[in-house]
PDB file of C-alpha atoms in Angstrom:
ATOM      1  CA  UNK A  22      57.427  91.834 108.177  1.00 60.00           C
ATOM      2  CA  UNK A  23      59.870  89.292 109.211  1.00 63.00           C
ATOM      3  CA  UNK A  24      63.155  88.348 107.425  1.00 69.00           C
ATOM      4  CA  UNK A  25      63.003  84.859 108.829  1.00 70.00           C
ATOM      5  CA  UNK A  26      59.940  84.051 107.097  1.00 71.00           C
ATOM      6  CA  UNK A  27      61.306  85.222 103.698  1.00 74.00           C
ATOM      7  CA  UNK A  28      64.576  83.195 104.299  1.00 73.00           C
ATOM      8  CA  UNK A  29      62.438  80.148 105.276  1.00 75.00           C
ATOM      9  CA  UNK A  30      60.572  80.351 101.989  1.00 78.00           C
ATOM     10  CA  UNK A  31      63.690  80.478 100.041  1.00 80.00           C
ATOM     11  CA  UNK A  32      65.082  77.729 102.056  1.00 80.00           C
ATOM     12  CA  UNK A  33      61.994  75.443 101.340  1.00 83.00           C
ATOM     13  CA  UNK A  34      62.312  76.041  97.609  1.00 83.00           C
ATOM     14  CA  UNK A  35      66.042  75.412  97.694  1.00 81.00           C
ATOM     15  CA  UNK A  36      65.452  72.249  99.752  1.00 82.00           C
ATOM     16  CA  UNK A  37      62.912  70.943  97.233  1.00 85.00           C
ATOM     17  CA  UNK A  38      65.295  71.651  94.246  1.00 83.00           C
ATOM     18  CA  UNK A  39      68.142  69.911  96.199  1.00 83.00           C
ATOM     19  CA  UNK A  40      65.871  66.873  97.105  1.00 85.00           C
ATOM     20  CA  UNK A  41      65.261  66.516  93.465  1.00 85.00           C
ATOM     21  CA  UNK A  42      68.945  66.576  92.677  1.00 84.00           C
ATOM     22  CA  UNK A  43      69.623  64.078  95.374  1.00 85.00           C
ATOM     23  CA  UNK A  44      66.980  61.648  94.139  1.00 87.00           C
ATOM     24  CA  UNK A  45      68.431  62.044  90.607  1.00 86.00           C
ATOM     25  CA  UNK A  46      71.888  61.338  91.740  1.00 86.00           C
ATOM     26  CA  UNK A  47      70.835  58.161  93.818  1.00 87.00           C
ATOM     27  CA  UNK A  48      68.880  56.976  90.587  1.00 88.00           C
ATOM     28  CA  UNK A  49      71.940  57.555  88.401  1.00 87.00           C
ATOM     29  CA  UNK A  50      74.121  55.530  90.941  1.00 88.00           C
ATOM     30  CA  UNK A  51      71.680  52.720  90.966  1.00 87.00           C
ATOM     31  CA  UNK A  52      71.661  52.590  87.169  1.00 89.00           C
ATOM     32  CA  UNK A  53      75.427  52.837  87.100  1.00 89.00           C
ATOM     33  CA  UNK A  54      75.758  49.899  89.626  1.00 89.00           C
ATOM     34  CA  UNK A  55      73.252  47.943  87.621  1.00 88.00           C
ATOM     35  CA  UNK A  56      75.420  48.430  84.414  1.00 89.00           C
ATOM     36  CA  UNK A  57      78.414  47.397  86.189  1.00 91.00           C
ATOM     37  CA  UNK A  58      76.943  44.238  87.435  1.00 91.00           C
ATOM     38  CA  UNK A  59      75.556  43.329  84.083  1.00 90.00           C
ATOM     39  CA  UNK A  60      78.908  43.877  82.351  1.00 90.00           C
ATOM     40  CA  UNK A  61      80.682  41.914  85.045  1.00 93.00           C
ATOM     41  CA  UNK A  62      78.200  39.088  84.445  1.00 92.00           C
ATOM     42  CA  UNK A  63      78.577  39.309  80.710  1.00 92.00           C
ATOM     43  CA  UNK A  64      82.447  39.155  81.075  1.00 92.00           C
ATOM     44  CA  UNK A  65      82.373  36.348  83.596  1.00 94.00           C
ATOM     45  CA  UNK A  66      79.942  34.403  81.258  1.00 93.00           C
ATOM     46  CA  UNK A  67      82.519  34.827  78.408  1.00 92.00           C
ATOM     47  CA  UNK A  68      85.342  33.756  80.662  1.00 95.00           C
ATOM     48  CA  UNK A  69      83.391  30.680  81.772  1.00 96.00           C
ATOM     49  CA  UNK A  70      82.797  29.727  78.200  1.00 95.00           C
ATOM     50  CA  UNK A  71      86.493  30.069  77.475  1.00 96.00           C
ATOM     51  CA  UNK A  72      87.533  27.974  80.430  1.00 96.00           C
ATOM     52  CA  UNK A  73      84.893  25.405  79.614  1.00 97.00           C
ATOM     53  CA  UNK A  74      86.221  25.128  76.091  1.00 97.00           C
ATOM     54  CA  UNK A  75      89.850  25.062  77.230  1.00 96.00           C
ATOM     55  CA  UNK A  76      89.085  22.176  79.844  1.00 96.00           C
ATOM     56  CA  UNK A  77      87.385  20.390  76.895  1.00 97.00           C
ATOM     57  CA  UNK A  78      90.390  20.797  74.612  1.00 97.00           C
ATOM     58  CA  UNK A  79      92.831  19.758  77.500  1.00 96.00           C
ATOM     59  CA  UNK A  80      90.773  16.650  78.046  1.00 96.00           C
ATOM     60  CA  UNK A  81      90.801  15.847  74.215  1.00 96.00           C
ATOM     61  CA  UNK A  82      94.552  16.467  74.234  1.00 95.00           C
ATOM     62  CA  UNK A  83      95.009  14.155  77.225  1.00 96.00           C
ATOM     63  CA  UNK A  84      92.988  11.381  75.475  1.00 96.00           C
ATOM     64  CA  UNK A  85      95.168  11.739  72.383  1.00 95.00           C
ATOM     65  CA  UNK A  86      98.443  11.752  74.328  1.00 94.00           C
ATOM     66  CA  UNK A  87      97.049   8.644  76.228  1.00 94.00           C
ATOM     67  CA  UNK A  88      96.417   6.784  72.962  1.00 94.00           C
ATOM     68  CA  UNK A  89      99.920   7.869  71.647  1.00 94.00           C
ATOM     69  CA  UNK A  90     101.636   6.736  75.011  1.00 94.00           C
ATOM     70  CA  UNK A  91      99.800   3.473  74.904  1.00 93.00           C
ATOM     71  CA  UNK A  92     101.066   2.905  71.310  1.00 92.00           C
ATOM     72  CA  UNK A  93     104.600   4.084  72.270  1.00 91.00           C
ATOM     73  CA  UNK A  94     104.859   7.163  70.097  1.00 91.00           C
ATOM     74  CA  UNK A  95     105.139   9.717  73.010  1.00 91.00           C
ATOM     75  CA  UNK A  96     107.037   9.483  76.298  1.00 92.00           C
ATOM     76  CA  UNK A  97     105.401   9.087  79.730  1.00 93.00           C
ATOM     77  CA  UNK A  98     106.528  12.701  80.539  1.00 93.00           C
ATOM     78  CA  UNK A  99     104.407  14.143  77.639  1.00 93.00           C
ATOM     79  CA  UNK A 100     101.575  11.900  78.526  1.00 93.00           C
ATOM     80  CA  UNK A 101     101.708  13.143  82.214  1.00 94.00           C
ATOM     81  CA  UNK A 102     102.196  16.795  81.217  1.00 95.00           C
ATOM     82  CA  UNK A 103      98.880  16.447  79.171  1.00 94.00           C
ATOM     83  CA  UNK A 104      97.135  14.828  82.230  1.00 94.00           C
ATOM     84  CA  UNK A 105      98.319  17.569  84.518  1.00 96.00           C
ATOM     85  CA  UNK A 106      97.077  20.270  82.119  1.00 95.00           C
ATOM     86  CA  UNK A 107      93.664  18.768  81.846  1.00 95.00           C
ATOM     87  CA  UNK A 108      93.340  18.230  85.738  1.00 95.00           C
ATOM     88  CA  UNK A 109      94.554  21.958  86.306  1.00 95.00           C
ATOM     89  CA  UNK A 110      92.036  23.216  83.899  1.00 95.00           C
ATOM     90  CA  UNK A 111      89.108  21.558  85.833  1.00 95.00           C
ATOM     91  CA  UNK A 112      89.277  23.810  88.939  1.00 96.00           C
ATOM     92  CA  UNK A 113      89.744  26.875  86.795  1.00 96.00           C
ATOM     93  CA  UNK A 114      86.453  26.070  85.010  1.00 96.00           C
ATOM     94  CA  UNK A 115      84.749  25.470  88.404  1.00 96.00           C
ATOM     95  CA  UNK A 116      85.936  28.704  89.733  1.00 97.00           C
ATOM     96  CA  UNK A 117      84.883  30.557  86.647  1.00 96.00           C
ATOM     97  CA  UNK A 118      81.442  29.024  86.858  1.00 96.00           C
ATOM     98  CA  UNK A 119      81.158  29.902  90.602  1.00 96.00           C
ATOM     99  CA  UNK A 120      82.082  33.530  89.948  1.00 96.00           C
ATOM    100  CA  UNK A 121      79.558  33.831  87.201  1.00 94.00           C
ATOM    101  CA  UNK A 122      76.852  32.256  89.435  1.00 93.00           C
ATOM    102  CA  UNK A 123      77.734  34.719  92.193  1.00 94.00           C
ATOM    103  CA  UNK A 124      77.536  37.584  89.806  1.00 93.00           C
ATOM    104  CA  UNK A 125      74.198  36.493  88.649  1.00 92.00           C
ATOM    105  CA  UNK A 126      72.856  36.289  92.157  1.00 92.00           C
ATOM    106  CA  UNK A 127      73.998  39.883  92.812  1.00 90.00           C
ATOM    107  CA  UNK A 128      72.442  40.987  89.480  1.00 90.00           C
ATOM    108  CA  UNK A 129      69.264  39.299  90.503  1.00 90.00           C
ATOM    109  CA  UNK A 130      69.193  40.963  93.906  1.00 89.00           C
ATOM    110  CA  UNK A 131      69.986  44.434  92.514  1.00 86.00           C
ATOM    111  CA  UNK A 132      67.206  44.082  89.997  1.00 84.00           C
ATOM    112  CA  UNK A 133      64.681  42.493  92.401  1.00 87.00           C
ATOM    113  CA  UNK A 134      64.445  39.249  90.331  1.00 87.00           C
ATOM    114  CA  UNK A 135      63.481  36.108  92.348  1.00 90.00           C
ATOM    115  CA  UNK A 136      66.455  33.708  92.777  1.00 88.00           C
ATOM    116  CA  UNK A 137      64.452  30.826  91.189  1.00 90.00           C
ATOM    117  CA  UNK A 138      64.177  32.822  87.880  1.00 89.00           C
ATOM    118  CA  UNK A 139      66.553  31.666  85.071  1.00 89.00           C
ATOM    119  CA  UNK A 140      68.420  34.695  83.828  1.00 85.00           C
ATOM    120  CA  UNK A 141      70.572  34.690  80.605  1.00 86.00           C
ATOM    121  CA  UNK A 142      73.010  37.354  80.001  1.00 84.00           C
ATOM    122  CA  UNK A 143      73.413  38.204  76.276  1.00 82.00           C
ATOM    123  CA  UNK A 144      74.789  41.144  74.330  1.00 78.00           C
ATOM    124  CA  UNK A 145      76.762  42.021  71.181  1.00 77.00           C
ATOM    125  CA  UNK A 146      79.750  44.104  71.516  1.00 75.00           C
ATOM    126  CA  UNK A 147      81.045  43.964  68.082  1.00 78.00           C
ATOM    127  CA  UNK A 148      79.381  47.330  67.130  1.00 79.00           C
ATOM    128  CA  UNK A 149      80.489  50.316  68.911  1.00 78.00           C
ATOM    129  CA  UNK A 150      78.682  53.677  69.051  1.00 78.00           C
ATOM    130  CA  UNK A 151      80.207  56.844  67.448  1.00 84.00           C
ATOM    131  CA  UNK A 152      82.332  58.794  69.848  1.00 83.00           C
ATOM    132  CA  UNK A 153      80.221  61.779  71.308  1.00 79.00           C
ATOM    133  CA  UNK A 154      81.193  65.430  70.576  1.00 84.00           C
ATOM    134  CA  UNK A 155      83.589  67.075  73.031  1.00 85.00           C
ATOM    135  CA  UNK A 156      81.785  69.124  75.781  1.00 82.00           C
ATOM    136  CA  UNK A 157      83.272  71.568  78.140  1.00 84.00           C
ATOM    137  CA  UNK A 158      83.757  70.698  81.866  1.00 80.00           C
ATOM    138  CA  UNK A 159      81.204  73.258  82.837  1.00 81.00           C
ATOM    139  CA  UNK A 160      78.575  71.553  80.696  1.00 80.00           C
ATOM    140  CA  UNK A 161      79.376  68.306  82.292  1.00 78.00           C
ATOM    141  CA  UNK A 162      79.024  69.545  85.659  1.00 78.00           C
ATOM    142  CA  UNK A 163      75.829  71.429  85.009  1.00 79.00           C
ATOM    143  CA  UNK A 164      74.167  68.067  83.974  1.00 80.00           C
ATOM    144  CA  UNK A 165      75.471  66.010  86.983  1.00 82.00           C
ATOM    145  CA  UNK A 166      72.711  65.534  89.608  1.00 82.00           C
ATOM    146  CA  UNK A 167      75.309  64.975  92.293  1.00 82.00           C
ATOM    147  CA  UNK A 168      77.006  68.176  91.556  1.00 83.00           C
ATOM    148  CA  UNK A 169      73.569  69.990  91.544  1.00 83.00           C
ATOM    149  CA  UNK A 170      72.875  68.520  94.954  1.00 84.00           C
ATOM    150  CA  UNK A 171      76.234  69.779  96.353  1.00 85.00           C
ATOM    151  CA  UNK A 172      75.533  73.278  95.087  1.00 85.00           C
ATOM    152  CA  UNK A 173      71.994  73.079  96.686  1.00 84.00           C
ATOM    153  CA  UNK A 174      73.422  72.104  99.903  1.00 85.00           C
ATOM    154  CA  UNK A 175      75.833  75.077  99.734  1.00 88.00           C
ATOM    155  CA  UNK A 176      73.021  77.511  99.077  1.00 84.00           C
ATOM    156  CA  UNK A 177      70.906  75.976 101.866  1.00 83.00           C
ATOM    157  CA  UNK A 178      73.865  76.529 104.205  1.00 85.00           C
ATOM    158  CA  UNK A 179      74.075  80.200 103.020  1.00 86.00           C
ATOM    159  CA  UNK A 180      70.557  80.657 103.401  1.00 80.00           C
ATOM    160  CA  UNK A 181      70.906  79.234 107.111  1.00 81.00           C
ATOM    161  CA  UNK A 182      73.588  81.892 107.737  1.00 82.00           C
ATOM    162  CA  UNK A 183      71.233  84.572 106.482  1.00 79.00           C
ATOM    163  CA  UNK A 184      68.356  83.302 108.641  1.00 77.00           C
ATOM    164  CA  UNK A 185      70.539  83.365 111.665  1.00 78.00           C
ATOM    165  CA  UNK A 186      71.688  86.916 110.907  1.00 78.00           C
ATOM    166  CA  UNK A 187      67.948  87.839 110.307  1.00 74.00           C
ATOM    167  CA  UNK A 188      67.352  86.994 113.823  1.00 73.00           C
ATOM    168  CA  UNK A 189      69.195  90.166 114.919  1.00 74.00           C
ATOM    169  CA  UNK A 190      67.068  92.182 112.680  1.00 70.00           C
ATOM    170  CA  UNK A 191      63.912  93.993 113.891  1.00 71.00           C
ATOM    171  CA  UNK A 192      60.416  92.749 112.810  1.00 69.00           C
ATOM    172  CA  UNK A 193      57.298  94.712 111.813  1.00 68.00           C
ATOM    173  CA  UNK A 194      54.057  93.515 112.871  1.00 67.00           C
ATOM    174  CA  UNK A 195      50.502  95.033 112.336  1.00 66.00           C
TER     175      UNK A 195
END
C-alpha cells in the first residue's frame, strides 16, 4: 500500500479532465478570434462601400461644379473646393480598400483558405436575436472551459502537495 500511487492515480484523472478543459478553452478562443476577424472584415467591407460611394458622389459634384464654373454660375473657390473634396476622397477610398484586403488575408490565414481563393463576406444584421435570459455568475463560470482548466490546475497543485506529503508516510508491501 503506497499513498503515492493513489495520489498519482487521482492526479492522472485530474490531468485528463484539465487537458480536456484546456482544449475546449483553446477551441473557444480560436472560434472567438475567427468571429472577430469575420466581423472586422464585414465592417471594413461596408466602410469600403461607403467610401467608394462618397468618392463617386464627390467626383459627380466636382464635374457639376466644373460645368457651372465654366458657364460662370459659381465662383472659382467653389469649383476648387469641390475638386479638393473629390481628391481627398480618393486616398480614403484606397486606404479603406487596403484595410479590407488585409483583413481578408488575415481571415484566409486563420481559416486555412488559400490566398488565391476568392472570399466574399456577406451577412444580414437587420434582424437581432432575442436577449437571453439572465443567468447567475456561478452558472457562467461553471460553463467556461478556461475557468475549468484553472480549477483543474489548482486541484493538480493540491494533489502534488499531497503526493509530496505522502513521501513521508510509511508504505506497506507484501
